[in-house]
mmCIF file of C-alpha atoms and ligand atoms in Angstrom:
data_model
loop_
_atom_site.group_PDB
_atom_site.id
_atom_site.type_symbol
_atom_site.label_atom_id
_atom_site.label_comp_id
_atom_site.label_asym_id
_atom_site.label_seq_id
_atom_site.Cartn_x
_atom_site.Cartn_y
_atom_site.Cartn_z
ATOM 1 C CA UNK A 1 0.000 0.000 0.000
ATOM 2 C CA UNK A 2 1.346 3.285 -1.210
ATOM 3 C CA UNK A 3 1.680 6.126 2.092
ATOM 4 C CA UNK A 4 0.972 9.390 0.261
ATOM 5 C CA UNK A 5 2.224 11.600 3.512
ATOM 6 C CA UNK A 6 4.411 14.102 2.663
ATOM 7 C CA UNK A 7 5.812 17.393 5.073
ATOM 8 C CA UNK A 8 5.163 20.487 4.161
ATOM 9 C CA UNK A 9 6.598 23.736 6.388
ATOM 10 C CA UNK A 10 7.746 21.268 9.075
ATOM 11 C CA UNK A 11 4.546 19.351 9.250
ATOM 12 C CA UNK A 12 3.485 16.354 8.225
ATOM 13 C CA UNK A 13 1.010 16.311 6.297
ATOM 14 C CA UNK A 14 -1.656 13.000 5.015
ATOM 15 C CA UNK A 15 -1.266 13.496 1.428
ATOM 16 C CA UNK A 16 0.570 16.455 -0.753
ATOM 17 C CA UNK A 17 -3.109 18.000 -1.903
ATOM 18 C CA UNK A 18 -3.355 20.948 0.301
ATOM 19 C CA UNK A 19 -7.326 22.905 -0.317
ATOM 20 C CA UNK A 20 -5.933 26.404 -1.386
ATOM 21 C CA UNK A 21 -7.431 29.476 -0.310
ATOM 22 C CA UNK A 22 -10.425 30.366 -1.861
ATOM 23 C CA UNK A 23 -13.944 31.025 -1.313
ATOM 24 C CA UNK A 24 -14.208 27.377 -0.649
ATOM 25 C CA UNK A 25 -11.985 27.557 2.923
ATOM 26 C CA UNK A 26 -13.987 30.248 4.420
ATOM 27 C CA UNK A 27 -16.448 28.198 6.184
ATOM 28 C CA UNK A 28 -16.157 25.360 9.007
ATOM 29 C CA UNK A 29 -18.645 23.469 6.729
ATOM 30 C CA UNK A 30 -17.088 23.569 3.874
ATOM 31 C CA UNK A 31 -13.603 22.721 5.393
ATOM 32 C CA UNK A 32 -14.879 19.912 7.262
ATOM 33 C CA UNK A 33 -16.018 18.502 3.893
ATOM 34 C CA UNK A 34 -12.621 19.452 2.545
ATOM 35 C CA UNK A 35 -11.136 16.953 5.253
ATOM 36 C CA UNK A 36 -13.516 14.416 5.036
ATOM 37 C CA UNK A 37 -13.011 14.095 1.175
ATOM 38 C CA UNK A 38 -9.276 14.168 1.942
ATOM 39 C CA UNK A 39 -7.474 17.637 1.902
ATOM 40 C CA UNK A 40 -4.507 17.163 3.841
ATOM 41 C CA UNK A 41 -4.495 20.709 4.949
ATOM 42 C CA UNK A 42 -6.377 23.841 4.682
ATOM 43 C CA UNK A 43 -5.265 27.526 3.642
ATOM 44 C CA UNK A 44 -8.227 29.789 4.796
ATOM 45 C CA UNK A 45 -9.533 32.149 2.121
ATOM 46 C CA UNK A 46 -7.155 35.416 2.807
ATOM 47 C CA UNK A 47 -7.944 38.563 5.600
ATOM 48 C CA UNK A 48 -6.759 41.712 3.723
ATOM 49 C CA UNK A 49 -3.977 43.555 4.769
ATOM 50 C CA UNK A 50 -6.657 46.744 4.926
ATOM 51 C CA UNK A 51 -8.746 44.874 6.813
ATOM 52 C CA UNK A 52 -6.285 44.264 9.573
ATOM 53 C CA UNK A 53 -5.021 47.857 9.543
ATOM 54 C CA UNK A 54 -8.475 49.053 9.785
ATOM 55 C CA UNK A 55 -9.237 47.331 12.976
ATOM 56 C CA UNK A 56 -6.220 48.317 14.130
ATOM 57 C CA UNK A 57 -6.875 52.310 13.860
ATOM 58 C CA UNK A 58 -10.016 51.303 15.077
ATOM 59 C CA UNK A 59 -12.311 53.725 13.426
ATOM 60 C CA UNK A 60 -12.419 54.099 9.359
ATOM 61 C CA UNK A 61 -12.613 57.858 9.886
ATOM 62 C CA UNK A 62 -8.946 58.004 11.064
ATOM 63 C CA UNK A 63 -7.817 55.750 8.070
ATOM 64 C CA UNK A 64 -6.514 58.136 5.361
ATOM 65 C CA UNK A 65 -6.949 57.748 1.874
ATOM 66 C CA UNK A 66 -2.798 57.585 2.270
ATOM 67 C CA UNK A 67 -3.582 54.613 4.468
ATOM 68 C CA UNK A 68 -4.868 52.554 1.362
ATOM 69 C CA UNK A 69 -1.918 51.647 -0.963
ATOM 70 C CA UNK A 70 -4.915 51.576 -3.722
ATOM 71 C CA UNK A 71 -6.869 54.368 -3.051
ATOM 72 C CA UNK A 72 -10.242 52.832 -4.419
ATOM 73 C CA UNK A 73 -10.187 50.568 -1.674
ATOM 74 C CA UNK A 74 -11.199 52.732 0.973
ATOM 75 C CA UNK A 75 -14.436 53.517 -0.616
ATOM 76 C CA UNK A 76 -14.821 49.580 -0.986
ATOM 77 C CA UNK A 77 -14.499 49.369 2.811
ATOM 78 C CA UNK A 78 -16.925 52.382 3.602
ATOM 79 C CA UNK A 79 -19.585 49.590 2.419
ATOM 80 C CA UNK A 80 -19.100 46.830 5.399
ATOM 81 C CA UNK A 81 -18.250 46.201 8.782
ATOM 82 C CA UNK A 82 -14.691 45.248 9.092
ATOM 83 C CA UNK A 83 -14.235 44.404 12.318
ATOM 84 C CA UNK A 84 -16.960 41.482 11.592
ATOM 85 C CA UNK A 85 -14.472 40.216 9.229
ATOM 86 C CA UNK A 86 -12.462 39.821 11.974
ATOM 87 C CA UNK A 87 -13.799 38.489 14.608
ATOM 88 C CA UNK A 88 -15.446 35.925 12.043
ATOM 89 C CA UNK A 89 -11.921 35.042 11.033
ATOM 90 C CA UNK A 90 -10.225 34.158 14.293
ATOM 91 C CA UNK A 91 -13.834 32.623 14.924
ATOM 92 C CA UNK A 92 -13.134 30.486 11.776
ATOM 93 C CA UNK A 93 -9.789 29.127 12.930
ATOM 94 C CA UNK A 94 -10.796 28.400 16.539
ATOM 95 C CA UNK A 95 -13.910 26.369 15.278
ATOM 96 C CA UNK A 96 -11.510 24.722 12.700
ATOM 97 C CA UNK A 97 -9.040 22.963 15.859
ATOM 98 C CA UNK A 98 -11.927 22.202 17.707
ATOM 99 C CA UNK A 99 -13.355 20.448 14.926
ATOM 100 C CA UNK A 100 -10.436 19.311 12.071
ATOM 101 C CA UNK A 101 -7.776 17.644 12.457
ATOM 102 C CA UNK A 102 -5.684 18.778 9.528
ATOM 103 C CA UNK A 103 -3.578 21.609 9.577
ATOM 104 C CA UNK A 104 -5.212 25.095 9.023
ATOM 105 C CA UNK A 105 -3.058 27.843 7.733
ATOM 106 C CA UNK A 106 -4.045 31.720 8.141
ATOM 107 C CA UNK A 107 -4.094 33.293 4.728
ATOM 108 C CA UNK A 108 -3.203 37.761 4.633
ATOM 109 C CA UNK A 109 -2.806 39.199 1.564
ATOM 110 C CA UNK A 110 -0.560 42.316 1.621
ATOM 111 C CA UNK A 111 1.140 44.719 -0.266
ATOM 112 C CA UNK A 112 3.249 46.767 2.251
ATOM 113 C CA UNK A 113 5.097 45.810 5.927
ATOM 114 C CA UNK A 114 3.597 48.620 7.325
ATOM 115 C CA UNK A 115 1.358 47.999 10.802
ATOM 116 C CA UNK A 116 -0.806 44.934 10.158
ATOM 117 C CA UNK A 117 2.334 42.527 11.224
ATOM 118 C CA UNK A 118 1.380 43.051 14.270
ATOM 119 C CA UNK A 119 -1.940 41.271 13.880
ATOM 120 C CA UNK A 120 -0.194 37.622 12.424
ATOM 121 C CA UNK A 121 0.790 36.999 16.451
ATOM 122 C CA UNK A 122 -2.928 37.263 17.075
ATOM 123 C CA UNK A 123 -3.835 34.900 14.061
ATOM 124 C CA UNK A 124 -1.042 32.450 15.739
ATOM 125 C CA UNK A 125 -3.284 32.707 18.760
ATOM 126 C CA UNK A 126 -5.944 31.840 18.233
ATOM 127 C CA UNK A 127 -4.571 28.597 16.728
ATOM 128 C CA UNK A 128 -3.618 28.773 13.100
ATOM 129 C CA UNK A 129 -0.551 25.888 12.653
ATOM 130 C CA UNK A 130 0.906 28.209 9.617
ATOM 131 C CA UNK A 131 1.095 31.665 8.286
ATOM 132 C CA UNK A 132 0.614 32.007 4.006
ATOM 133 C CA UNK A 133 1.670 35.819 3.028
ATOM 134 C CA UNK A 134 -0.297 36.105 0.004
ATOM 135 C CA UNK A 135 1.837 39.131 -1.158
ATOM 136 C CA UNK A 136 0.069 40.366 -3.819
ATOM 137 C CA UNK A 137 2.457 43.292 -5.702
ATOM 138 C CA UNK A 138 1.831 43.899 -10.060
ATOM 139 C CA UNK A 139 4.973 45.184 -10.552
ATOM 140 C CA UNK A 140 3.675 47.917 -12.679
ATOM 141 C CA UNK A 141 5.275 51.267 -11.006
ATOM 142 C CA UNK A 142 7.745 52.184 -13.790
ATOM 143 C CA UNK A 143 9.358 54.233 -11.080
ATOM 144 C CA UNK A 144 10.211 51.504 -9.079
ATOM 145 C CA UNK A 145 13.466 49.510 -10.032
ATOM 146 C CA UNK A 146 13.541 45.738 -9.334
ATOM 147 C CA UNK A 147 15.235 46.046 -6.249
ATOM 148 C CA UNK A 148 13.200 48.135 -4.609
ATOM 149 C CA UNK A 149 10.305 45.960 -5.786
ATOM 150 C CA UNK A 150 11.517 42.775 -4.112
ATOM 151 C CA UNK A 151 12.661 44.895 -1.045
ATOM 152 C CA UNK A 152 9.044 44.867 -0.097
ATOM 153 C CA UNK A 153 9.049 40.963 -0.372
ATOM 154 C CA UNK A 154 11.901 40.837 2.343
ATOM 155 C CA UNK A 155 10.651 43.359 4.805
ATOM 156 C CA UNK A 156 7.154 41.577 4.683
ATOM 157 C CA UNK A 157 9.004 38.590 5.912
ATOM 158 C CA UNK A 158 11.018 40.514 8.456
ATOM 159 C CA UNK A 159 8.355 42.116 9.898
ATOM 160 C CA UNK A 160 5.988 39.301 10.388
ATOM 161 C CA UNK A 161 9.038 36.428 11.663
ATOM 162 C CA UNK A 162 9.147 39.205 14.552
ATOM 163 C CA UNK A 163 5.483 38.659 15.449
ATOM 164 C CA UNK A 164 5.163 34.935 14.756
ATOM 165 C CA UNK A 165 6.584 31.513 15.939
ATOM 166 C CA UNK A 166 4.551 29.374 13.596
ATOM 167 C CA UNK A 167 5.622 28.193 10.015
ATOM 168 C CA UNK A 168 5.647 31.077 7.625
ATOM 169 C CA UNK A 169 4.910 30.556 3.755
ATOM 170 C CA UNK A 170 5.208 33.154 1.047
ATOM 171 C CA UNK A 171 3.025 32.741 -1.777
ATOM 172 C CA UNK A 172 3.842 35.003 -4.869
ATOM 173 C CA UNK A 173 3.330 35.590 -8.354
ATOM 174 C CA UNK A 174 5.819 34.820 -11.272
ATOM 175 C CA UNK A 175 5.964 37.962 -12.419
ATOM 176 C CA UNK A 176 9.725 39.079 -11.576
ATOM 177 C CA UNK A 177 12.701 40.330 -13.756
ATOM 178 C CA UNK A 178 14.663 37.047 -12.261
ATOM 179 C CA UNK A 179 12.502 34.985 -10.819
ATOM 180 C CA UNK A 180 14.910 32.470 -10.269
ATOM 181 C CA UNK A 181 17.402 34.951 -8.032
ATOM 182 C CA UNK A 182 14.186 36.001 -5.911
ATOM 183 C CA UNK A 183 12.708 32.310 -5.342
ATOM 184 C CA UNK A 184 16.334 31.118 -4.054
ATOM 185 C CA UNK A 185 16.509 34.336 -2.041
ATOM 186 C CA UNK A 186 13.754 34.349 -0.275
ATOM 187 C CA UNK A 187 13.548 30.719 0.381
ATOM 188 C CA UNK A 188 16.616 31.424 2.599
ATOM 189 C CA UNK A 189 14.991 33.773 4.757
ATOM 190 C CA UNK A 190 14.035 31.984 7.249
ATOM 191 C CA UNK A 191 10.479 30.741 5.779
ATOM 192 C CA UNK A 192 8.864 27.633 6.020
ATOM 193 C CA UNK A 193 7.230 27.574 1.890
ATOM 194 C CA UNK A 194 7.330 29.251 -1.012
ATOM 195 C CA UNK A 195 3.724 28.871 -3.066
ATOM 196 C CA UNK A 196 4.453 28.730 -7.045
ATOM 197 C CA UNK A 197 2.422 30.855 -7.798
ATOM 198 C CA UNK A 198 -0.241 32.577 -7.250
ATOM 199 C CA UNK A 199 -3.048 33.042 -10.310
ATOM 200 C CA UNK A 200 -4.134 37.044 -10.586
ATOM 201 C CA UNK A 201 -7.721 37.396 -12.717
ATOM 202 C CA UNK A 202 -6.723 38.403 -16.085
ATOM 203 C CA UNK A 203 -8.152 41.418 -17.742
ATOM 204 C CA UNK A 204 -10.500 41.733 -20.496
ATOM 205 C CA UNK A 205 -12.437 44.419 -22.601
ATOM 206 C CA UNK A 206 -15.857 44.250 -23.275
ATOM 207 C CA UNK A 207 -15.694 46.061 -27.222
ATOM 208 C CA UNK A 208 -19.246 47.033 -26.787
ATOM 209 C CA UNK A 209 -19.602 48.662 -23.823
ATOM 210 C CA UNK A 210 -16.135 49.902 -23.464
ATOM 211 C CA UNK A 211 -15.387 48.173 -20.009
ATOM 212 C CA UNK A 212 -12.114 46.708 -18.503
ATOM 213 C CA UNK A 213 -13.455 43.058 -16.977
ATOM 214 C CA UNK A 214 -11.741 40.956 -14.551
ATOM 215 C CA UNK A 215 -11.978 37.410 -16.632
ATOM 216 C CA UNK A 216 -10.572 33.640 -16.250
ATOM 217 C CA UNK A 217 -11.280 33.327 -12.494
ATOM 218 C CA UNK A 218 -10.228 29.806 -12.807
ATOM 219 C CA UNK A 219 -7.505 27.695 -13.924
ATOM 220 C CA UNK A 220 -6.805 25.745 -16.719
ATOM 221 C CA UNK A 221 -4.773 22.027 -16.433
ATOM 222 C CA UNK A 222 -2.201 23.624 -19.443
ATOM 223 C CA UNK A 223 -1.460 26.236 -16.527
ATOM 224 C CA UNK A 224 0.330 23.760 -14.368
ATOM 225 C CA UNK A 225 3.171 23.855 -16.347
ATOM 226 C CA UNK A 226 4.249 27.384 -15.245
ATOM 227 C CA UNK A 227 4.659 25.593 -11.486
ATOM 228 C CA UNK A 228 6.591 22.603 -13.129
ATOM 229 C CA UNK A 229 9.036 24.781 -14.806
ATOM 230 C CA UNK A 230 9.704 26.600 -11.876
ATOM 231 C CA UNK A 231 9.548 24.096 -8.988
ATOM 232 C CA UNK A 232 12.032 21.472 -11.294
ATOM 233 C CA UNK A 233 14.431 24.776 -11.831
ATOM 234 C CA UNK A 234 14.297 25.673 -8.290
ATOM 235 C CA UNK A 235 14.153 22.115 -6.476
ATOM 236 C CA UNK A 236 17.814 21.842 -5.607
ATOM 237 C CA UNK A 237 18.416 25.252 -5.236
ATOM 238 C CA UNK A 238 16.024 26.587 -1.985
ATOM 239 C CA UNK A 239 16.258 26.707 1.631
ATOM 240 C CA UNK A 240 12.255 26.061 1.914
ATOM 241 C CA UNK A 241 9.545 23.674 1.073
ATOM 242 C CA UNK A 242 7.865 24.501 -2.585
ATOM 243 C CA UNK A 243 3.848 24.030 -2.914
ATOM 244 C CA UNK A 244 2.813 23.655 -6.442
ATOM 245 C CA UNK A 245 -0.540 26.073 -7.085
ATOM 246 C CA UNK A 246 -1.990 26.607 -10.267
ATOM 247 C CA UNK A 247 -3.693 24.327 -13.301
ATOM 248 C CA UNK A 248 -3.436 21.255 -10.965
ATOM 249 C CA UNK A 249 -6.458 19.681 -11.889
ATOM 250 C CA UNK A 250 -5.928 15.966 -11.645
ATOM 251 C CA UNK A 251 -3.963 13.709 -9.803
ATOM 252 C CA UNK A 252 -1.197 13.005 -12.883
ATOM 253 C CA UNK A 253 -1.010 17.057 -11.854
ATOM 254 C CA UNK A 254 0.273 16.647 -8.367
ATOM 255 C CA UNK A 255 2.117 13.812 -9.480
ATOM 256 C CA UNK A 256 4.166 16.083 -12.383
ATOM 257 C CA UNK A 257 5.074 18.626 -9.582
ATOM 258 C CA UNK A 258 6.246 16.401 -7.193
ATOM 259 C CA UNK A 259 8.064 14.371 -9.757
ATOM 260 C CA UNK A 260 9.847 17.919 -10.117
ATOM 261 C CA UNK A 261 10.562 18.687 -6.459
ATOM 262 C CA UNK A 262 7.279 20.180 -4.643
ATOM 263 C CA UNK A 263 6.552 18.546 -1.552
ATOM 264 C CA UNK A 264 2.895 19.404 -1.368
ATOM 265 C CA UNK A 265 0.138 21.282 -4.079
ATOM 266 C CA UNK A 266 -2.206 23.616 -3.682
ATOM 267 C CA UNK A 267 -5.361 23.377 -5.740
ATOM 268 C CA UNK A 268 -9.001 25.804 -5.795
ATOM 269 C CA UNK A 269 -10.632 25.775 -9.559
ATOM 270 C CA UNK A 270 -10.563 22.517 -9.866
ATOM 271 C CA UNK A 271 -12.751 22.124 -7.071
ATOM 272 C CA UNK A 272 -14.953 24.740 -7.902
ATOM 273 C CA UNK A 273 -15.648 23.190 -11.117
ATOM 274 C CA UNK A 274 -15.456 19.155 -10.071
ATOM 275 C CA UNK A 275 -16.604 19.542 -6.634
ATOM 276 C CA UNK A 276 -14.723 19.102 -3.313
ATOM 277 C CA UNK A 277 -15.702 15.056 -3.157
ATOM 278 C CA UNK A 278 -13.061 15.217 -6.288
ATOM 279 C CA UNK A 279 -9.847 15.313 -4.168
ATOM 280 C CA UNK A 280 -10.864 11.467 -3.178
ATOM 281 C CA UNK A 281 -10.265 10.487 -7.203
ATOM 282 C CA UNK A 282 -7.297 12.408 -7.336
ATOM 283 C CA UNK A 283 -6.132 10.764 -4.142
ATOM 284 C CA UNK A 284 -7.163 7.563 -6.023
ATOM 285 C CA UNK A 285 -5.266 8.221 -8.340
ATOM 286 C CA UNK A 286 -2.056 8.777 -6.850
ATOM 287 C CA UNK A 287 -2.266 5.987 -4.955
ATOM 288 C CA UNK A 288 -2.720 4.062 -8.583
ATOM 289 C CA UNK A 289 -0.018 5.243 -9.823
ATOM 290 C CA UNK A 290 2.477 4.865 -7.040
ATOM 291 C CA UNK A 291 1.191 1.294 -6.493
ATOM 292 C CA UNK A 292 1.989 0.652 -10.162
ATOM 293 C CA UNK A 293 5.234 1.942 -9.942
ATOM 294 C CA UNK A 294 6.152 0.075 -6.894
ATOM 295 C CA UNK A 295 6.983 3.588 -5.227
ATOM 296 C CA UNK A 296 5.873 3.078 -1.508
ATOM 297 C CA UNK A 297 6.266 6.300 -0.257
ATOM 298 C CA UNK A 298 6.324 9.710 -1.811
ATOM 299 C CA UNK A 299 9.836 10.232 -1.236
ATOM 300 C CA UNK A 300 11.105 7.469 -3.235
ATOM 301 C CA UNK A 301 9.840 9.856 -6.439
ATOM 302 C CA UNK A 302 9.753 13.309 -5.366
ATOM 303 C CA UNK A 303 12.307 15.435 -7.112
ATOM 304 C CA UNK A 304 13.387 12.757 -9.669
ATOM 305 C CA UNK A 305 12.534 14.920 -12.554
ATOM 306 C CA UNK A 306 13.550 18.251 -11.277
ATOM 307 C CA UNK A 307 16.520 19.990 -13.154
ATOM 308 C CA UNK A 308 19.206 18.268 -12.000
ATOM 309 C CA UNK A 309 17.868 14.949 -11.723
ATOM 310 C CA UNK A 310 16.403 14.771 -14.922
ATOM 311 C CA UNK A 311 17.569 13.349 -17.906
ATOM 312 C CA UNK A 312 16.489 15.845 -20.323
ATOM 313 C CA UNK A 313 16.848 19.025 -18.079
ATOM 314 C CA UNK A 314 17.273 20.855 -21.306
ATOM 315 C CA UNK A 315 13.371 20.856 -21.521
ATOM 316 C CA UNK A 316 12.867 23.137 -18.705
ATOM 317 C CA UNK A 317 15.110 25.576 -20.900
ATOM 318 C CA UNK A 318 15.343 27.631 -24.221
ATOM 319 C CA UNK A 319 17.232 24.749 -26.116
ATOM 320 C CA UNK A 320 14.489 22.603 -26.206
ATOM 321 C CA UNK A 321 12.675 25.418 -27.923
ATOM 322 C CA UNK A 322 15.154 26.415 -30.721
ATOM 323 C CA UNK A 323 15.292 22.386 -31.093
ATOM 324 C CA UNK A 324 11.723 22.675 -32.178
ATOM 325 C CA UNK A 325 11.680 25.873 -34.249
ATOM 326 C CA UNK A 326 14.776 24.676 -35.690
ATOM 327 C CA UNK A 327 13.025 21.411 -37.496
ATOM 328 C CA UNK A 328 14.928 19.335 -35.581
ATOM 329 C CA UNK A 329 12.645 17.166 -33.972
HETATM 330 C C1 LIG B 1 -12.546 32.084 -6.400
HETATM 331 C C2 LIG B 1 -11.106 32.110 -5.959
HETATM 332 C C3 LIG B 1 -10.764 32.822 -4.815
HETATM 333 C C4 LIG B 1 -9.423 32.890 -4.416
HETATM 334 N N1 LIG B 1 -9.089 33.573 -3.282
HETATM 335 C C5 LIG B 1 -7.801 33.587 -2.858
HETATM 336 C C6 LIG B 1 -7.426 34.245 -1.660
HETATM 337 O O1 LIG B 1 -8.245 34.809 -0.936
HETATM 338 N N2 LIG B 1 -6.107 34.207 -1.309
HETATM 339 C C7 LIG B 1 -5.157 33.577 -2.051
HETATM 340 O O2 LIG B 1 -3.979 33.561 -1.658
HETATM 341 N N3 LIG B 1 -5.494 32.948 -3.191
HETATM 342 C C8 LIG B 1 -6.768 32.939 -3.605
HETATM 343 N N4 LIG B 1 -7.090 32.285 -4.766
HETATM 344 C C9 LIG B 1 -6.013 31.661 -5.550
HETATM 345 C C10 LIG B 1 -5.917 30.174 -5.242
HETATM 346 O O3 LIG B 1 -5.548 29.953 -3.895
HETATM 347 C C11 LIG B 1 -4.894 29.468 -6.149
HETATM 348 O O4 LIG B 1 -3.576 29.835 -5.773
HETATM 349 C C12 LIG B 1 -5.080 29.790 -7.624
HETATM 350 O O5 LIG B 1 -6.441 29.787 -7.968
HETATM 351 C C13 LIG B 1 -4.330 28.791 -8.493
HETATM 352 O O6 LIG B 1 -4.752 27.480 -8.235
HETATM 353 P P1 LIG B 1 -5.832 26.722 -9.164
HETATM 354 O O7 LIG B 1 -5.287 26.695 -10.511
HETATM 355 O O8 LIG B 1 -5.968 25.359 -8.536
HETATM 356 O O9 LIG B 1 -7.101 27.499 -9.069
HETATM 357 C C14 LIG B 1 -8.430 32.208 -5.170
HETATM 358 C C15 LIG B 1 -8.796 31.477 -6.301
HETATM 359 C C16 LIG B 1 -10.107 31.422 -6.706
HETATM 360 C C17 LIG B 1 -10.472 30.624 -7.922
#
């Protein structure tokens, strides 16, 4: 019988499919489903980095618009009672360790150090095993050099490592001038996981009406290969744990990034669009496939295709490419 348990920021986890955040871990109901059909851990749906400043100036009316690192939030937050959110949230995760027994990681997505690292030691309290920093930064300020972009990244990690004891996980996009360079930095930071990558909505215009729309909410399986690249490039090269996250859709998916070094995955649209029962058949077939192979535990495979251990690692590069442009294959 195959053992599918895998560790993931110093804990061991049942299985490498972690539920990501999402709408669909932002209720004890649903993540009690999410464990009974097999998630191995949770990652809440994120608290905004607003939100927690908010509540900590206590009153909206002493928030000022220079506050908000988007302006148009502010008016978003006029509409609803944030200290609610709150309370609901450390609500959420208390309920969760009375009533799970997987792992539940607290989810904030930020885009500055500034003041809410304070709240992550409350977060810690009231029981979360893990900290995800969604950091959430478009590197679109033409002002900006790189540097001073991924300076953020860094003091995000400082700030909050001062607050927290708990395993911390960075979860960022792939949108970096060298992406390689910032994934092996940060991984030595002192953090627990890196999440490759987070998925931003895409834009869209509507031609007729002359509107920008947010579009492609979810994932598709062809996406998972943006992951793969990375995690096989990066495998040998970090100081941290690497969770897979987007276009894993099946269980060949988790499988591939494993194969390539992650240690766990992180999925949300397929679940939205297959239903949470379907981490049981992707479980299944895992299981399958490690039984066939006569791999009995997970770490008999994991990393066997990554850069260095594969036998083509010229795939994960531009050769491969110029191969096939060149007619030579
Ligand atoms: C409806 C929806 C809501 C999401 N909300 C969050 C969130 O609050 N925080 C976060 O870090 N990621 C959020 N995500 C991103 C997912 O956690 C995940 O990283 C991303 O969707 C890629 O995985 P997938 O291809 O399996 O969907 C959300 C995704 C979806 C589809």
């Amino acid at each position: 019988m195959a053992d599918l348990s895998t560790t993931y920021m110093g804990i061991k986890l049942r299985n490498p499919v972690i539920a990501a955040s999402s709408g669909l871990t932002n209720s004890l109901e649903d993540i009690m489903e999410l464990e009974q059909y097999g998630a191995a851990a949770v990652v809440l749906k994120s608290l905004f980095e607003e939100e927690i400043r908010i509540e900590l100036e206590k009153d909206l009316s002493r928030m000022t618009r220079e506050s908000f690192l988007y302006p148009e939030t502010i008016d978003y937050y006029d509409t609803y009672d944030v200290e609610d959110t709150l309370t609901t949230y450390l609500k959420l995760i208390r309920d969760c360790k009375q009533k799970v027994t997987i792992p539940v990681f607290a989810s904030i997505n930020c885009v500055t150090a500034e003041k809410w690292p304070y709240y992550a030691a409350t977060l810690q309290d009231s029981g979360a095993d893990g900290l995800e920093l969604n950091v959430f930064i478009l590197p679109s300020d033409t002002s900006q050099t790189a540097e001073e972009h991924e300076k953020l990244y860094f003091e995000i990690i400082e700030k909050v490592k001062e607050q927290v004891t708990i395993p911390i996980a960075l979860k960022i996009s792939y949108y970096s001038s060298n992406l390689a360079s910032l994934i092996e930095r940060l991984s030595k930071t002192g953090i627990a996981g890196l999440v490759l990558f987070n998925r931003f909505y895409s834009p869209d215009i509507d031609i007729d009406r002359f509107e920008v729309l947010a579009t492609n909410v979810f994932s598709n399986p062809e996406e998972m290969s943006i992951p793969l690249r990375w995690i096989a490039i990066m495998a040998d090269r970090v100081g941290c744990d690497l969770a897979a996250s987007t276009g894993i859709h099946d269980g060949k998916a988790v499988i591939k990034q494993l194969l390539a070094g992650a240690t766990a995955t992180q999925v949300a649209s397929v679940l939205y669009r297959k239903g949470k029962e379907y981490i049981k058949t992707m479980l299944n077939e895992i299981e399958g496939w490690m039984n066939n192979k006569d791999f009995k535990y997970i770490s008999d495979f994991r990393g066997r295709m990554s850069l260095s251990g594969s036998e083509n690692p010229a795939a994960y590069y531009r050769v491969q490419f110029m191969k096939h442009f060149a007619g030579k294959q």
